Amino acid sequence: MRRKLAAGNWKMNGLPSDLSEVSELQTAAQGDAEVLICPPATLLTSASAQAGKIALGGQDCHGESSGAHTGDISADMLKSAGATYVILGHSERRADHGETDARIADKTRAAWTAGLTAIVCVGETLDDRESGATLDIVGTQLAGSLPDGASAQNTVLAYEPVWAIGTGKVPTTAQIGEVHDFIRQSLITRFGNDTGSMIRILYGGSVKASNAKEIFAVKDVDGALVGGASLKAADFAPIVAALNAA
Ligand code: PGA
């Protein structure tokens, strides 16, 4: 059985006063589904004091463990601040910082070395989808961003169509199902049935309380990576509840 995961990505949002949202999620986090919040790195240490059953994660890490990399953060630093997860290869990082699949693979290896679970993100643009290239793009990103050595413990995949992030546009359940099935089969082919069938696959992109139930009913959707609707406990708790009920 794959444990369901509701992951909140706060992106570049959150000041110390927002940590009350983490405390308010405690009740929602008592169910079977794992609840994860990825706040900005500045809040990790103080969030860990009130996280309780909620896991914490970073939103990026460098591919090296230390050195002359101004402004970057290492996987060990995230770990020492209370993180057990790190989001890698988010489309906003790919777009804003030119992150390539090879660089994301380096970051993933660094995360594993530090003992973090990497949430590796893949997803097509609207142009990719309209030209029928979705599975090609997702397959290429998956092959290039995910190093050998992935396991159900050290890796979670997140399928996030770029055109669905922060837009309110959500793929049909058939479209989500097609990509999740493709990712599942790719993982099994590459890592074998035992590992490939146990790595969790999240859907991300405009997940809200109002659409969570139908998304969580799709085969091979093991949870969600949620941006905007994770910032307030009042919005995120019903999504966690829908995942627990799925
Ligand atoms: P969104 O973001 O839920 O605001 O669309 C999802 C993400 O980028 O992980």
mmCIF file of C-alpha atoms and ligand atoms in Angstrom:
data_model
loop_
_atom_site.group_PDB
_atom_site.id
_atom_site.type_symbol
_atom_site.label_atom_id
_atom_site.label_comp_id
_atom_site.label_asym_id
_atom_site.label_seq_id
_atom_site.Cartn_x
_atom_site.Cartn_y
_atom_site.Cartn_z
ATOM 1 C CA MET A 1 0.000 0.000 0.000
ATOM 2 C CA ARG A 2 1.252 3.449 -0.882
ATOM 3 C CA ARG A 3 0.666 5.968 1.886
ATOM 4 C CA LYS A 4 -1.272 8.941 0.557
ATOM 5 C CA LEU A 5 0.449 12.318 0.711
ATOM 6 C CA ALA A 6 -1.020 15.823 0.825
ATOM 7 C CA ALA A 7 1.871 18.208 0.178
ATOM 8 C CA GLY A 8 1.580 21.984 0.485
ATOM 9 C CA ASN A 9 4.005 24.176 -1.442
ATOM 10 C CA TRP A 10 3.985 27.679 -0.001
ATOM 11 C CA LYS A 11 6.343 28.967 -2.703
ATOM 12 C CA MET A 12 7.612 32.496 -1.896
ATOM 13 C CA ASN A 13 4.894 33.110 0.666
ATOM 14 C CA GLY A 14 4.982 33.062 4.440
ATOM 15 C CA LEU A 15 6.182 35.123 7.368
ATOM 16 C CA PRO A 16 6.410 34.001 10.991
ATOM 17 C CA SER A 17 2.829 35.164 11.573
ATOM 18 C CA ASP A 18 1.647 32.570 9.026
ATOM 19 C CA LEU A 19 2.922 29.646 11.094
ATOM 20 C CA SER A 20 -0.422 29.554 12.889
ATOM 21 C CA GLU A 21 -1.668 27.882 9.685
ATOM 22 C CA VAL A 22 0.633 24.934 10.431
ATOM 23 C CA SER A 23 -0.718 24.622 13.975
ATOM 24 C CA GLU A 24 -4.276 24.772 12.667
ATOM 25 C CA LEU A 25 -3.614 21.799 10.392
ATOM 26 C CA GLN A 26 -2.871 19.487 13.314
ATOM 27 C CA THR A 27 -6.380 18.070 13.467
ATOM 28 C CA ALA A 28 -6.398 17.375 9.712
ATOM 29 C CA ALA A 29 -3.058 15.604 10.071
ATOM 30 C CA GLN A 30 -4.406 12.928 12.439
ATOM 31 C CA GLY A 31 -5.725 10.748 9.587
ATOM 32 C CA ASP A 32 -3.927 8.070 7.581
ATOM 33 C CA ALA A 33 -2.710 10.408 4.850
ATOM 34 C CA GLU A 34 0.656 12.042 5.398
ATOM 35 C CA VAL A 35 0.528 15.845 5.519
ATOM 36 C CA LEU A 36 3.547 17.851 4.389
ATOM 37 C CA ILE A 37 4.147 21.597 4.337
ATOM 38 C CA CYS A 38 7.008 23.118 2.358
ATOM 39 C CA PRO A 39 7.309 26.678 3.662
ATOM 40 C CA PRO A 40 10.088 29.070 2.684
ATOM 41 C CA ALA A 41 13.378 27.883 4.193
ATOM 42 C CA THR A 42 13.374 30.853 6.599
ATOM 43 C CA LEU A 43 10.408 29.316 8.426
ATOM 44 C CA LEU A 44 11.526 25.682 8.638
ATOM 45 C CA THR A 45 13.150 25.850 12.064
ATOM 46 C CA SER A 46 10.279 27.631 13.745
ATOM 47 C CA ALA A 47 7.713 25.504 11.876
ATOM 48 C CA SER A 48 9.393 22.359 13.177
ATOM 49 C CA ALA A 49 8.659 23.449 16.751
ATOM 50 C CA GLN A 50 4.926 23.237 16.062
ATOM 51 C CA ALA A 51 4.784 20.670 13.270
ATOM 52 C CA GLY A 52 3.614 17.694 15.348
ATOM 53 C CA LYS A 53 2.522 15.019 12.867
ATOM 54 C CA ILE A 54 3.011 17.355 9.922
ATOM 55 C CA ALA A 55 6.153 16.700 7.886
ATOM 56 C CA LEU A 56 8.198 19.642 6.601
ATOM 57 C CA GLY A 57 10.072 20.110 3.371
ATOM 58 C CA GLY A 58 12.205 22.545 1.420
ATOM 59 C CA GLN A 59 11.366 23.866 -2.043
ATOM 60 C CA ASP A 60 14.789 23.419 -3.671
ATOM 61 C CA CYS A 61 18.359 22.478 -2.789
ATOM 62 C CA HIS A 62 21.758 22.740 -4.445
ATOM 63 C CA GLY A 63 23.374 19.724 -6.079
ATOM 64 C CA GLU A 64 26.463 20.058 -3.891
ATOM 65 C CA SER A 65 26.639 19.718 -0.144
ATOM 66 C CA SER A 66 28.473 23.001 0.546
ATOM 67 C CA GLY A 67 30.664 25.608 -1.104
ATOM 68 C CA ALA A 68 30.763 28.947 -2.903
ATOM 69 C CA HIS A 69 27.164 29.155 -4.092
ATOM 70 C CA THR A 70 25.764 32.478 -2.913
ATOM 71 C CA GLY A 71 22.073 32.402 -2.166
ATOM 72 C CA ASP A 72 21.718 28.634 -2.462
ATOM 73 C CA ILE A 73 20.783 26.148 0.210
ATOM 74 C CA SER A 74 22.056 22.611 0.691
ATOM 75 C CA ALA A 75 20.064 19.499 1.434
ATOM 76 C CA ASP A 76 21.937 19.141 4.757
ATOM 77 C CA MET A 77 20.861 22.659 5.730
ATOM 78 C CA LEU A 78 17.242 21.823 5.021
ATOM 79 C CA LYS A 79 17.563 18.605 6.980
ATOM 80 C CA SER A 80 19.150 20.372 9.961
ATOM 81 C CA ALA A 81 16.278 22.885 9.939
ATOM 82 C CA GLY A 82 13.688 20.121 10.270
ATOM 83 C CA ALA A 83 12.906 19.102 6.681
ATOM 84 C CA THR A 84 12.425 15.491 5.673
ATOM 85 C CA TYR A 85 11.359 16.277 2.084
ATOM 86 C CA VAL A 86 12.456 18.635 -0.668
ATOM 87 C CA ILE A 87 10.595 19.641 -3.837
ATOM 88 C CA LEU A 88 12.918 19.494 -6.858
ATOM 89 C CA GLY A 89 12.481 20.513 -10.479
ATOM 90 C CA HIS A 90 9.303 22.500 -9.954
ATOM 91 C CA SER A 91 8.333 24.158 -13.239
ATOM 92 C CA GLU A 92 8.816 27.586 -11.656
ATOM 93 C CA ARG A 93 12.441 26.622 -10.897
ATOM 94 C CA ARG A 94 12.857 25.199 -14.396
ATOM 95 C CA ALA A 95 11.496 28.470 -15.884
ATOM 96 C CA ASP A 96 12.901 31.095 -13.476
ATOM 97 C CA HIS A 97 16.320 29.518 -12.964
ATOM 98 C CA GLY A 98 16.850 27.525 -16.144
ATOM 99 C CA GLU A 99 17.049 24.246 -14.275
ATOM 100 C CA THR A 100 17.767 21.355 -16.606
ATOM 101 C CA ASP A 101 16.904 17.702 -16.086
ATOM 102 C CA ALA A 102 20.619 16.966 -15.436
ATOM 103 C CA ARG A 103 20.807 19.626 -12.733
ATOM 104 C CA ILE A 104 17.631 18.336 -11.132
ATOM 105 C CA ALA A 105 19.147 14.840 -11.104
ATOM 106 C CA ASP A 106 22.197 16.262 -9.264
ATOM 107 C CA LYS A 107 19.919 17.927 -6.732
ATOM 108 C CA THR A 108 18.005 14.688 -6.282
ATOM 109 C CA ARG A 109 21.204 12.782 -5.534
ATOM 110 C CA ALA A 110 22.208 15.501 -3.043
ATOM 111 C CA ALA A 111 18.816 15.243 -1.351
ATOM 112 C CA TRP A 112 19.174 11.450 -1.052
ATOM 113 C CA THR A 113 22.691 11.757 0.359
ATOM 114 C CA ALA A 114 21.344 14.076 3.070
ATOM 115 C CA GLY A 115 18.558 11.610 3.838
ATOM 116 C CA LEU A 116 15.738 13.708 2.369
ATOM 117 C CA THR A 117 12.905 12.361 0.241
ATOM 118 C CA ALA A 118 12.900 14.159 -3.124
ATOM 119 C CA ILE A 119 9.604 15.211 -4.689
ATOM 120 C CA VAL A 120 10.623 15.353 -8.340
ATOM 121 C CA CYS A 121 8.278 17.428 -10.511
ATOM 122 C CA VAL A 122 7.526 16.875 -14.185
ATOM 123 C CA GLY A 123 4.890 18.339 -16.484
ATOM 124 C CA GLU A 124 4.145 19.676 -19.929
ATOM 125 C CA THR A 125 3.413 23.224 -21.106
ATOM 126 C CA LEU A 126 0.220 24.101 -22.950
ATOM 127 C CA ASP A 127 2.145 24.088 -26.251
ATOM 128 C CA ASP A 128 3.416 20.591 -25.475
ATOM 129 C CA ARG A 129 -0.088 19.382 -24.766
ATOM 130 C CA GLU A 130 -1.631 21.017 -27.822
ATOM 131 C CA SER A 131 1.020 19.540 -30.073
ATOM 132 C CA GLY A 132 0.448 16.066 -28.655
ATOM 133 C CA ALA A 133 3.878 15.916 -27.010
ATOM 134 C CA THR A 134 2.762 15.486 -23.392
ATOM 135 C CA LEU A 135 3.962 11.919 -22.835
ATOM 136 C CA ASP A 136 7.211 12.546 -24.730
ATOM 137 C CA ILE A 137 8.001 15.564 -22.575
ATOM 138 C CA VAL A 138 7.025 13.890 -19.317
ATOM 139 C CA GLY A 139 9.004 10.778 -20.283
ATOM 140 C CA THR A 140 12.108 12.825 -21.122
ATOM 141 C CA GLN A 141 11.892 14.819 -17.876
ATOM 142 C CA LEU A 142 11.346 11.654 -15.881
ATOM 143 C CA ALA A 143 14.309 9.854 -17.453
ATOM 144 C CA GLY A 144 16.621 12.856 -17.074
ATOM 145 C CA SER A 145 15.596 14.239 -13.680
ATOM 146 C CA LEU A 146 15.353 10.998 -11.753
ATOM 147 C CA PRO A 147 18.715 9.303 -11.144
ATOM 148 C CA ASP A 148 19.292 5.577 -10.777
ATOM 149 C CA GLY A 149 18.717 4.492 -7.206
ATOM 150 C CA ALA A 150 15.187 5.825 -6.750
ATOM 151 C CA SER A 151 13.135 3.998 -4.147
ATOM 152 C CA ALA A 152 9.718 4.377 -2.588
ATOM 153 C CA GLN A 153 11.446 5.812 0.505
ATOM 154 C CA ASN A 154 13.634 8.419 -1.175
ATOM 155 C CA THR A 155 11.416 9.553 -4.049
ATOM 156 C CA VAL A 156 7.951 10.908 -4.771
ATOM 157 C CA LEU A 157 6.948 11.966 -8.296
ATOM 158 C CA ALA A 158 4.716 14.971 -8.910
ATOM 159 C CA TYR A 159 2.907 15.399 -12.217
ATOM 160 C CA GLU A 160 2.222 19.105 -12.597
ATOM 161 C CA PRO A 161 1.033 20.352 -15.993
ATOM 162 C CA VAL A 162 2.561 23.842 -16.256
ATOM 163 C CA TRP A 163 -0.667 25.249 -17.709
ATOM 164 C CA ALA A 164 -2.630 24.091 -14.664
ATOM 165 C CA ILE A 165 -0.402 25.700 -12.025
ATOM 166 C CA GLY A 166 -2.018 28.711 -10.419
ATOM 167 C CA THR A 167 -4.438 29.115 -13.330
ATOM 168 C CA GLY A 168 -7.601 27.442 -12.072
ATOM 169 C CA LYS A 169 -7.444 25.195 -15.177
ATOM 170 C CA VAL A 170 -7.394 21.500 -14.368
ATOM 171 C CA PRO A 171 -6.909 18.604 -16.800
ATOM 172 C CA THR A 172 -9.768 16.162 -17.145
ATOM 173 C CA THR A 173 -9.579 13.114 -14.940
ATOM 174 C CA ALA A 174 -8.902 11.101 -18.119
ATOM 175 C CA GLN A 175 -5.905 13.322 -18.931
ATOM 176 C CA ILE A 176 -4.563 13.013 -15.373
ATOM 177 C CA GLY A 177 -5.109 9.256 -15.457
ATOM 178 C CA GLU A 178 -3.286 8.873 -18.771
ATOM 179 C CA VAL A 179 -0.152 10.646 -17.496
ATOM 180 C CA HIS A 180 -0.159 8.948 -14.090
ATOM 181 C CA ASP A 181 -0.486 5.562 -15.774
ATOM 182 C CA PHE A 182 2.375 6.461 -18.119
ATOM 183 C CA ILE A 183 4.575 7.516 -15.176
ATOM 184 C CA ARG A 184 3.692 4.344 -13.255
ATOM 185 C CA GLN A 185 4.578 2.115 -16.212
ATOM 186 C CA SER A 186 7.826 4.049 -16.789
ATOM 187 C CA LEU A 187 8.819 3.625 -13.134
ATOM 188 C CA ILE A 188 8.074 -0.103 -13.237
ATOM 189 C CA THR A 189 10.028 -0.544 -16.465
ATOM 190 C CA ARG A 190 13.035 1.305 -15.105
ATOM 191 C CA PHE A 191 13.126 0.298 -11.436
ATOM 192 C CA GLY A 192 11.295 -3.026 -11.450
ATOM 193 C CA ASN A 193 7.857 -3.902 -10.173
ATOM 194 C CA ASP A 194 8.625 -3.840 -6.446
ATOM 195 C CA THR A 195 10.013 -0.312 -6.503
ATOM 196 C CA GLY A 196 8.141 1.100 -9.485
ATOM 197 C CA SER A 197 4.749 0.154 -8.145
ATOM 198 C CA MET A 198 5.470 1.659 -4.704
ATOM 199 C CA ILE A 199 6.807 5.129 -5.592
ATOM 200 C CA ARG A 200 4.053 7.638 -4.919
ATOM 201 C CA ILE A 201 2.794 9.876 -7.723
ATOM 202 C CA LEU A 202 1.132 13.181 -6.809
ATOM 203 C CA TYR A 203 -0.975 15.385 -9.037
ATOM 204 C CA GLY A 204 -0.411 19.155 -8.809
ATOM 205 C CA GLY A 205 -2.006 22.170 -10.488
ATOM 206 C CA SER A 206 -5.018 24.122 -9.213
ATOM 207 C CA VAL A 207 -6.075 21.449 -6.710
ATOM 208 C CA LYS A 208 -8.829 22.827 -4.484
ATOM 209 C CA ALA A 209 -11.345 21.450 -2.024
ATOM 210 C CA SER A 210 -13.964 21.549 -4.795
ATOM 211 C CA ASN A 211 -12.053 19.315 -7.247
ATOM 212 C CA ALA A 212 -9.963 17.184 -4.854
ATOM 213 C CA LYS A 213 -12.425 14.305 -4.557
ATOM 214 C CA GLU A 214 -12.615 13.589 -8.287
ATOM 215 C CA ILE A 215 -8.846 13.949 -8.732
ATOM 216 C CA PHE A 216 -8.117 11.577 -5.825
ATOM 217 C CA ALA A 217 -10.426 8.978 -7.372
ATOM 218 C CA VAL A 218 -8.120 8.670 -10.401
ATOM 219 C CA LYS A 219 -6.011 5.507 -10.457
ATOM 220 C CA ASP A 220 -2.377 6.044 -9.459
ATOM 221 C CA VAL A 221 -3.041 9.475 -7.964
ATOM 222 C CA ASP A 222 -1.496 9.051 -4.507
ATOM 223 C CA GLY A 223 -2.102 12.583 -3.337
ATOM 224 C CA ALA A 224 -1.518 16.167 -4.361
ATOM 225 C CA LEU A 225 1.081 18.888 -4.471
ATOM 226 C CA VAL A 226 -0.916 21.995 -3.657
ATOM 227 C CA GLY A 227 0.202 25.601 -4.040
ATOM 228 C CA GLY A 228 -2.322 28.385 -3.483
ATOM 229 C CA ALA A 229 -4.818 26.254 -1.579
ATOM 230 C CA SER A 230 -2.170 25.152 0.935
ATOM 231 C CA LEU A 231 -1.516 28.621 2.334
ATOM 232 C CA LYS A 232 -4.556 28.643 4.617
ATOM 233 C CA ALA A 233 -5.425 25.711 6.859
ATOM 234 C CA ALA A 234 -9.110 26.373 6.121
ATOM 235 C CA ASP A 235 -8.469 25.636 2.423
ATOM 236 C CA PHE A 236 -5.953 22.817 2.846
ATOM 237 C CA ALA A 237 -7.718 20.826 5.593
ATOM 238 C CA PRO A 238 -10.683 19.870 3.332
ATOM 239 C CA ILE A 239 -8.207 18.665 0.678
ATOM 240 C CA VAL A 240 -6.509 16.473 3.298
ATOM 241 C CA ALA A 241 -9.940 15.226 4.366
ATOM 242 C CA ALA A 242 -10.815 14.339 0.756
ATOM 243 C CA LEU A 243 -7.555 12.390 0.495
ATOM 244 C CA ASN A 244 -8.291 10.510 3.705
ATOM 245 C CA ALA A 245 -11.739 9.633 2.348
ATOM 246 C CA ALA A 246 -10.421 8.534 -1.071
HETATM 247 P P1 PGA B 1 -1.283 25.626 -7.467
HETATM 248 O O1 PGA B 1 0.273 25.269 -7.495
HETATM 249 O O2 PGA B 1 -1.958 24.632 -6.557
HETATM 250 O O3 PGA B 1 -1.338 27.042 -6.912
HETATM 251 O O4 PGA B 1 -1.782 25.538 -8.862
HETATM 252 C C1 PGA B 1 0.695 23.926 -7.503
HETATM 253 C C2 PGA B 1 2.196 23.854 -7.521
HETATM 254 O O5 PGA B 1 2.839 24.681 -8.175
HETATM 255 O O6 PGA B 1 2.791 22.964 -6.880
#
